[in-house]
Short mmCIF file of C-alpha atoms in Angstrom, two decimals:
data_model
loop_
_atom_site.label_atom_id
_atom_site.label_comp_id
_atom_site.label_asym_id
_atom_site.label_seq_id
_atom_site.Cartn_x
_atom_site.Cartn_y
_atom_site.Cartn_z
CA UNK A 17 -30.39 -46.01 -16.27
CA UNK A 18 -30.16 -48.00 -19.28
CA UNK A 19 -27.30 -51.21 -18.19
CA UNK A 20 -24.21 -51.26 -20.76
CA UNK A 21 -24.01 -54.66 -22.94
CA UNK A 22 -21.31 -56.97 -21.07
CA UNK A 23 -19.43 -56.58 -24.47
CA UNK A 24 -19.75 -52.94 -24.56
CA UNK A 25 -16.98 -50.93 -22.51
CA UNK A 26 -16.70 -47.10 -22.57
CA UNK A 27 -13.58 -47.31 -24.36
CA UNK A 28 -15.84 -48.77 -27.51
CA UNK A 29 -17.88 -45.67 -27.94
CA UNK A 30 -16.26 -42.74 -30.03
CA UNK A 31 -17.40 -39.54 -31.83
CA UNK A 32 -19.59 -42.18 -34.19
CA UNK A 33 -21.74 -42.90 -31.06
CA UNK A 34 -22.40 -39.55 -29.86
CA UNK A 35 -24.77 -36.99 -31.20
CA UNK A 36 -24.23 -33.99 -30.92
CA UNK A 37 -27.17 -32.91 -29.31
CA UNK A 38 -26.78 -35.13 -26.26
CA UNK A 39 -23.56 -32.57 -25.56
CA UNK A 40 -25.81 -29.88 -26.09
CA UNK A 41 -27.89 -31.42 -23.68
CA UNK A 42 -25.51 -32.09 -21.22
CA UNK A 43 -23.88 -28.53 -21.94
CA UNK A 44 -27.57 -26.79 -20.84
CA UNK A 45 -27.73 -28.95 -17.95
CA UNK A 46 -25.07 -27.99 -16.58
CA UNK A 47 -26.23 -24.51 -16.54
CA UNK A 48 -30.24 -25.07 -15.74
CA UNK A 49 -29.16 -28.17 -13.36
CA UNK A 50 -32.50 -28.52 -14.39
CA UNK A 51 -34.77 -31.40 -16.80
CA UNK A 52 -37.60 -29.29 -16.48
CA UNK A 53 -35.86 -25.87 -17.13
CA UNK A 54 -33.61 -27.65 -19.56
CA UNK A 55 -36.64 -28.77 -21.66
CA UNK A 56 -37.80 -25.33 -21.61
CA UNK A 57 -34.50 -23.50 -23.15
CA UNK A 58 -34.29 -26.61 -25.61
CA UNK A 59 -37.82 -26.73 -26.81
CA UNK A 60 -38.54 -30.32 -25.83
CA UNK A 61 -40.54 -32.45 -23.74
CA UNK A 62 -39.09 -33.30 -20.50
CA UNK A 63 -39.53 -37.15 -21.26
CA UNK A 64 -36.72 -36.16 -24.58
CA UNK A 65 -34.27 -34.32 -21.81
CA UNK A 66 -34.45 -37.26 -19.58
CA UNK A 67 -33.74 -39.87 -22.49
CA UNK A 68 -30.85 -37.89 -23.10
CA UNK A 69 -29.40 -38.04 -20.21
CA UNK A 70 -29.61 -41.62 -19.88
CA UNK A 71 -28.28 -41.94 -22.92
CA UNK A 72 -25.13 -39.55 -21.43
CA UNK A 73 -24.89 -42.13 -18.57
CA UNK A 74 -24.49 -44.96 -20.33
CA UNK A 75 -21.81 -43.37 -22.90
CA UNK A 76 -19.47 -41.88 -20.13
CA UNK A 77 -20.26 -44.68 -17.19
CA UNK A 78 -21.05 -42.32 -14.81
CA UNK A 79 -24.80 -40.94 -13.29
CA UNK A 80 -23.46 -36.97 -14.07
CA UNK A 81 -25.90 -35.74 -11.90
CA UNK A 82 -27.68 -36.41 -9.05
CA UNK A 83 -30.41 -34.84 -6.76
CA UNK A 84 -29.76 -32.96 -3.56
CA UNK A 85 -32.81 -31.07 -1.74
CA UNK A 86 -34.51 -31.22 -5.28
CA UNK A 87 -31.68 -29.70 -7.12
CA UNK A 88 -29.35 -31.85 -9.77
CA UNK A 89 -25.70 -31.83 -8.44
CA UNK A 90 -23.26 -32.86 -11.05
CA UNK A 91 -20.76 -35.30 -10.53
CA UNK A 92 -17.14 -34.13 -10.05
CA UNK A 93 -16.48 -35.95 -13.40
CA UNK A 94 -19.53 -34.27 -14.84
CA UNK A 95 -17.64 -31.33 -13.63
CA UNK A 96 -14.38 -32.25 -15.26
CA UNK A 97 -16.42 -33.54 -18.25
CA UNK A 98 -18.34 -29.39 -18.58
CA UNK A 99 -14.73 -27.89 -19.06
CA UNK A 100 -14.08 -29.92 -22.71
CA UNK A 101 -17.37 -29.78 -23.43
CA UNK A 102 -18.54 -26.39 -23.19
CA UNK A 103 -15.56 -24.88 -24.82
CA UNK A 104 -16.00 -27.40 -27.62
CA UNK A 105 -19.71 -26.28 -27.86
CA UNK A 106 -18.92 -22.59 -27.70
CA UNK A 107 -16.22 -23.52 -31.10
CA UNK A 108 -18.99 -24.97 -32.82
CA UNK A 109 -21.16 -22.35 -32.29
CA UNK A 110 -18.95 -19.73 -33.46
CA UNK A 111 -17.88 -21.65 -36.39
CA UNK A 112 -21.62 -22.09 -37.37
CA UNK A 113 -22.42 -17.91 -36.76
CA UNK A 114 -18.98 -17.38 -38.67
CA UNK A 115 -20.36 -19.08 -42.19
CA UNK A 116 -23.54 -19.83 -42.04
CA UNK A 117 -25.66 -17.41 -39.64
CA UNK A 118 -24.13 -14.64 -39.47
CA UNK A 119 -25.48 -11.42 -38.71
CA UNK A 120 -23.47 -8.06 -37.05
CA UNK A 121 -26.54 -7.16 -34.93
CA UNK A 122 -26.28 -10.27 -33.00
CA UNK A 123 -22.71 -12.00 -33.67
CA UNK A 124 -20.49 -11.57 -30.52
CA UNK A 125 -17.60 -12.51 -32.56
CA UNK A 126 -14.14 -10.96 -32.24
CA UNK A 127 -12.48 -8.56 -35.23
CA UNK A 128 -8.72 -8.07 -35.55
CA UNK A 129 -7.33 -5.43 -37.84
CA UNK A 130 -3.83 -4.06 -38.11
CA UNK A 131 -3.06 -0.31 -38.52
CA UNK A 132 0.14 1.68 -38.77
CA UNK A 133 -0.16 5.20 -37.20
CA UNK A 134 -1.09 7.24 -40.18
CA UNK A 135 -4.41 4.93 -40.70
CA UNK A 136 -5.27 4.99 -37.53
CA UNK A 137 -5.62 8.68 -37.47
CA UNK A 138 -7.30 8.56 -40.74
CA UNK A 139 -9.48 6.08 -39.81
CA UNK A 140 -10.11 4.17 -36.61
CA UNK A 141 -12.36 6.58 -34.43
CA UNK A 142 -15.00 6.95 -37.17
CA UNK A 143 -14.58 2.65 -37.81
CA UNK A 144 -15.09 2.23 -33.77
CA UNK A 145 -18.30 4.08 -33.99
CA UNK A 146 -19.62 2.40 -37.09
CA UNK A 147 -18.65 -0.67 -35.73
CA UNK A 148 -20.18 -0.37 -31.87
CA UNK A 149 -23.40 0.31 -33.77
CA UNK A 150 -23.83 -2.20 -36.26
CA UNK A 151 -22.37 -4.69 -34.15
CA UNK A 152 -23.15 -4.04 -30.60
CA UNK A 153 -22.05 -7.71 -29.17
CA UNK A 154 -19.10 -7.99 -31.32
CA UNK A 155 -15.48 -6.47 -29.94
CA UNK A 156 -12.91 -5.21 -32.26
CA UNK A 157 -9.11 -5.74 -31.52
CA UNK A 158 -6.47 -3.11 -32.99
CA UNK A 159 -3.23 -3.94 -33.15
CA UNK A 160 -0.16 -2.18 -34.73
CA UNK A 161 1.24 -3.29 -37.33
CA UNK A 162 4.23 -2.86 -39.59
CA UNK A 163 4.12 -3.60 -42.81
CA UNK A 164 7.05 -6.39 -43.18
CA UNK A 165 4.89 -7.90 -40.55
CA UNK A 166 1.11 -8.38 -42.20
CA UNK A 167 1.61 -11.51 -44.47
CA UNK A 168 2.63 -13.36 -41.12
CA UNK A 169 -0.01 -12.00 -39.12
CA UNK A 170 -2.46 -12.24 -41.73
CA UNK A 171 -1.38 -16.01 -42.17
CA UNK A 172 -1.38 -16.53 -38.36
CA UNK A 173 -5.06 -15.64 -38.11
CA UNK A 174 -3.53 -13.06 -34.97
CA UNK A 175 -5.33 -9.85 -37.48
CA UNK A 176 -8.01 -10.57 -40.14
CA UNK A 177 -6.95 -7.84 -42.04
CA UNK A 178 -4.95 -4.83 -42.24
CA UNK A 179 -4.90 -1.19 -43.09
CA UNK A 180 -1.78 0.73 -44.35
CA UNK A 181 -0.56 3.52 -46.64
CA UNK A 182 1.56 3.36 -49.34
CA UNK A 183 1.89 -0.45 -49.02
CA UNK A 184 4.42 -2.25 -51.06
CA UNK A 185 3.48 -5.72 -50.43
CA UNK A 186 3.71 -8.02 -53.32
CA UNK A 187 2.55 -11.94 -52.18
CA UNK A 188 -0.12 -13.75 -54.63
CA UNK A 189 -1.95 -14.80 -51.67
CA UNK A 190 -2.87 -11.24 -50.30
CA UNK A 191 -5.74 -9.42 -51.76
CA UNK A 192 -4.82 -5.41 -51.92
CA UNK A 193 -8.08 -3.18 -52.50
CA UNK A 194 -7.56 0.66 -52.79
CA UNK A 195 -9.12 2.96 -50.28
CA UNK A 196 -8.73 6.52 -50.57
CA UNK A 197 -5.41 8.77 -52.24
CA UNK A 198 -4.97 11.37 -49.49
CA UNK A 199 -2.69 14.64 -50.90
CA UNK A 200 -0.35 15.70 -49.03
CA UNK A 201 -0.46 18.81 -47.33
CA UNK A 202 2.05 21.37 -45.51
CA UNK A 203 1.61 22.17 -41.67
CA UNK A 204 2.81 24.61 -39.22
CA UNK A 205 2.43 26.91 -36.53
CA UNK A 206 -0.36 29.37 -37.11
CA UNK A 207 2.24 32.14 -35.60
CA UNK A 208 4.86 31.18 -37.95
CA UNK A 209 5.00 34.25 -40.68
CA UNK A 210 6.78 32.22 -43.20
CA UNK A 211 3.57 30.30 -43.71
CA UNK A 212 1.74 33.32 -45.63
CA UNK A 213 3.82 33.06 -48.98
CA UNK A 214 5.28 29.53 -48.84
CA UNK A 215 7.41 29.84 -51.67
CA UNK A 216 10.35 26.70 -52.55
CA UNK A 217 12.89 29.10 -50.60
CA UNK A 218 10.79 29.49 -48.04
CA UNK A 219 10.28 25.95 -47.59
CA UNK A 220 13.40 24.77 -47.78
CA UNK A 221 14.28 27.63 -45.26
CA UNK A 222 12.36 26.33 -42.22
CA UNK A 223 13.26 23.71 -40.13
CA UNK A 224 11.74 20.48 -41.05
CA UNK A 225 9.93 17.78 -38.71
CA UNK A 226 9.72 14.02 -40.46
CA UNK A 227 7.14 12.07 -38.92
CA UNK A 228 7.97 8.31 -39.23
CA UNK A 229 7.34 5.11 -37.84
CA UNK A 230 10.65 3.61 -37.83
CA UNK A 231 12.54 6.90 -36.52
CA UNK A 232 14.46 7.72 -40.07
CA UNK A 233 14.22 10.86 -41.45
CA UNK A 234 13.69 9.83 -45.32
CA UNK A 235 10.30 10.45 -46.25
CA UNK A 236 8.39 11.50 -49.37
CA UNK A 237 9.56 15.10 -49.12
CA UNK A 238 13.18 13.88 -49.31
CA UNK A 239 12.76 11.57 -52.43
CA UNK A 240 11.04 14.48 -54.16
CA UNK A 241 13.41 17.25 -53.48
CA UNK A 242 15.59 15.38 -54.12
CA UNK A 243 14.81 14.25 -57.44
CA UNK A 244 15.06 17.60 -58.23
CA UNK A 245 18.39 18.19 -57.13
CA UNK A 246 17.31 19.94 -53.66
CA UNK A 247 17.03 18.78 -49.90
CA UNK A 248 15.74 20.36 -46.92
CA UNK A 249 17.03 20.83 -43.45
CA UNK A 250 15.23 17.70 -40.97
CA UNK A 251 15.75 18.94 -37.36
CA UNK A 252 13.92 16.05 -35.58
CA UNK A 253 11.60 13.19 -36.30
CA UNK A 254 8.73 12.04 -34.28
CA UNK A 255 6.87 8.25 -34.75
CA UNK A 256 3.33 9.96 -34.16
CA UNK A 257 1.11 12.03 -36.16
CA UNK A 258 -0.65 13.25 -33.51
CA UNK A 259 2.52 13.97 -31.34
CA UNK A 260 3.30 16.80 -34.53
CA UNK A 261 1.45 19.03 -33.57
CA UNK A 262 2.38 19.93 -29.83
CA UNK A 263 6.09 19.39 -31.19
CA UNK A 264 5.53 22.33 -33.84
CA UNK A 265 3.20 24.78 -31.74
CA UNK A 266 5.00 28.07 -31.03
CA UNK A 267 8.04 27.13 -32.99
CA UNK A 268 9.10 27.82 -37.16
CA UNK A 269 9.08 24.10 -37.15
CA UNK A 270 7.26 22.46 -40.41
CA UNK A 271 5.93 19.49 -41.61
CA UNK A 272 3.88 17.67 -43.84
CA UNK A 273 1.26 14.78 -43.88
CA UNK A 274 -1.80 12.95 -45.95
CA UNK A 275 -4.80 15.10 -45.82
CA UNK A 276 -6.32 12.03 -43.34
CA UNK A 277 -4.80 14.06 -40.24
CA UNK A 278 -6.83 17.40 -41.28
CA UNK A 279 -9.96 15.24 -39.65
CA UNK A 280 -8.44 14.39 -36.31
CA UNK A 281 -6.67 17.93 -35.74
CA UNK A 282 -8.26 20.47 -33.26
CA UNK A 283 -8.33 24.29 -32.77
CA UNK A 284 -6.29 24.20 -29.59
CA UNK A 285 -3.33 22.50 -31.80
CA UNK A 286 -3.02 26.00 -33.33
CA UNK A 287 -1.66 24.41 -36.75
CA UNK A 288 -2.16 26.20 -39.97
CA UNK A 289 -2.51 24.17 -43.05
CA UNK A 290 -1.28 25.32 -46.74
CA UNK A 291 -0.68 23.45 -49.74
CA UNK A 292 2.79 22.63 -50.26
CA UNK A 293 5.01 24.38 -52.92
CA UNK A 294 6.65 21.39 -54.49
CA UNK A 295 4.67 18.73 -55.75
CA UNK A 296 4.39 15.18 -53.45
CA UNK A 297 2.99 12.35 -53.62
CA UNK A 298 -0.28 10.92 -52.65
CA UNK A 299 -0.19 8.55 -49.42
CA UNK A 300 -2.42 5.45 -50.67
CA UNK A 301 -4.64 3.65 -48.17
CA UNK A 302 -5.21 0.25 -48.82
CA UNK A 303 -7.11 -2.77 -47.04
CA UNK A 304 -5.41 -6.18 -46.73
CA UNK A 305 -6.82 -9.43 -46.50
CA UNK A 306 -5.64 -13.28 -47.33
CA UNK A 307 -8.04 -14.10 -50.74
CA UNK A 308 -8.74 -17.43 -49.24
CA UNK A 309 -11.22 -15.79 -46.66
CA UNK A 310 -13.01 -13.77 -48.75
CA UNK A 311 -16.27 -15.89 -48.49
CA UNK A 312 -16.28 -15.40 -44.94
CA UNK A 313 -19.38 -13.37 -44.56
CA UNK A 314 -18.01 -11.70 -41.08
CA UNK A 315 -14.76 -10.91 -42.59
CA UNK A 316 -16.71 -9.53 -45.58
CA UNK A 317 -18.98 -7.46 -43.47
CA UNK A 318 -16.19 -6.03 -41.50
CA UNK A 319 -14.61 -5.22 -44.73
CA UNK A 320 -17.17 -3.42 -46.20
CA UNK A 321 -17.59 -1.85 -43.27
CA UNK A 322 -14.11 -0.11 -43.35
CA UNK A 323 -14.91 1.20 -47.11
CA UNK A 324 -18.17 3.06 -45.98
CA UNK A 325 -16.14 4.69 -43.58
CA UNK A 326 -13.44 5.17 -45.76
CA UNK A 327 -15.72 7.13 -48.18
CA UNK A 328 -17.30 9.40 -45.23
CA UNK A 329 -13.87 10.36 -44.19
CA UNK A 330 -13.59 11.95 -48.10
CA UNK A 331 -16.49 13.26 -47.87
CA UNK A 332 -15.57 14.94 -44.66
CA UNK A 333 -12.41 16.07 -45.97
CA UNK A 334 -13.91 17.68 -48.83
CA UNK A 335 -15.51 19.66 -46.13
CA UNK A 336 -12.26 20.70 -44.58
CA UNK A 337 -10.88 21.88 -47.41
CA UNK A 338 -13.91 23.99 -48.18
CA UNK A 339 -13.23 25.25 -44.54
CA UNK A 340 -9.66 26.15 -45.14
CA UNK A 341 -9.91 27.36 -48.69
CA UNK A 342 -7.38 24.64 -49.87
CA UNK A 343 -7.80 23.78 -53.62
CA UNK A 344 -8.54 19.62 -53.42
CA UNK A 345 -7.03 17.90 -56.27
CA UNK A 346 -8.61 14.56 -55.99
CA UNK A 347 -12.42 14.28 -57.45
#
């Protein structure tokens, strides 16, 4: 062990004394408690490894490791030293991957995205697939979201980017790139008569279930009616697409929805779809993202990502529609 100048104490060395690649070093040590598989997993010599680790001892005054029946014990403030250290190391390394080498097949990074509950009908079990096989290591956090809360989450880092319809959000420092118009379509009971000649009277006849997040029962139906002087008769309101259809089966009940939840219904929901007699709306989905992470290649991938799924779910629903003999409006 190389003996510390008289002048020298530990508190004299800093960040400017230490390269890097001693804590990487150390770090691998740790795990090999090894020089000669160290060496190995490094690509050096064994004479380099050892240097280092001199060099380790004389920075933090202490031998780190020592040998017991021909393995190398670490010190307990080696031990206490590995904690810092190899969370410190594992930050750097994801930084690095993050900007400068990174690549889905092998990242093991972390994605956040926020969805409300229309998107993530229209959307997330086709974007879980896509991403589980472009990015295998990765994991992908979904979080609900409302959309008063997405500039603060955004700004927090807690999402990386959000999904909503109809999104209102005006802030300079939020990037808001169209996905898909969805048209709206009418749904009901397959049983229900009234569904064979849905005329205005007709649909303003039938009980009326809003779907909506925040449990009111003003939705784009109600703003069109009643711009044109009529309103129909809201009998319940449920916060889940997917909830709809159980609610409705076997009753007159009615409601209507972006063309999204066409893909995620089933045969045993028993719901009939028919265009709706007044005109509404489209619901808009948009992706969300703060501009000043745009360059970040992972963030970029992920978001490009969510557009080529985006643009199989039309393609899907143009399939649907074929299906169900619905006249599609969009291109």
């Amino acid at each position: 062990m190389t003996p510390m100048h008289p002048s020298q104490s530990r508190a004299e060395f800093s960040l400017t004394h230490i390269d890097l690649n001693l804590l990487r070093v150390f770090d691998v040590l740790m795990q090999e408690r090894s020089v000669t598989k160290a060496a190995s997993r490094l690509g050096r010599t064994q004479s380099a490894i050892s240097h280092s680790l001199a060099k380790l001892r004389e920075i933090f005054k202490d031998e780190l490791f020592s040998r017991d029946a021909g393995v190398m014990e670490p010190t307990p403030r080696a031990r206490e030293l590995a904690v810092g250290l190899s969370r410190a190391l594992a930050d750097i390394r994801s930084v690095v991957d993050r900007h400068l080498n990174f690549k889905p097949e092998e990242t093991q990074r972390n994605f956040r995205v926020g969805l409300s509950d229309y998107t993530a009908v229209a959307i997330l079990p086709r974007l879980i697939e896509a991403f589980s096989s472009s990015a295998p290591r990765a994991t992908l956090n979904v979080l609900h979201v409302r959309e008063t809360d997405v500039s603060g989450l955004l700004r927090n880092g807690e999402i990386e980017c959000a999904i909503l319809g109809n999104s209102t959000l005006q802030n300079g420092l939020l990037a808001v790139e169209e996905l898909s118009r969805d048209e709206m379509v009418c749904a009901g009971w397959r049983g229900n008569p009234m569904l064979d000649d849905m005329t205005v009277e007709n649909y303003l006849a039938l009980p009326h279930l809003q779907i909506s997040a925040d449990g009111t029962a003003v939705g784009i139906a109600d703003v069109t009616l009643k711009a044109m002087g009529l309103s129909r008769r809201v009998v319940a309101t449920v916060p889940h697409y997917l909830v709809a259809p159980w609610v409705i089966k076997g009753t007159q009940l009615i409601t209507a929805f972006g063309d999204s939840v066409l893909l995620a219904l089933s045969d045993e929901s028993e719901m009939r779809i028919v265009s709706p007699p007044i005109p509404l709306p489209n619901v808009i989905l948009s992706l969300i993202f703060e501009r000043g992470v745009s360059e970040d290649p992972g963030q970029r991938w992920f978001r490009d990502l969510v557009k080529s799924v985006s643009d199989s779910q039309r393609k899907r629903k143009a399939t649907v529609y074929q299906r169900l003999k619905l006249p599609m409006n969009r291109p």
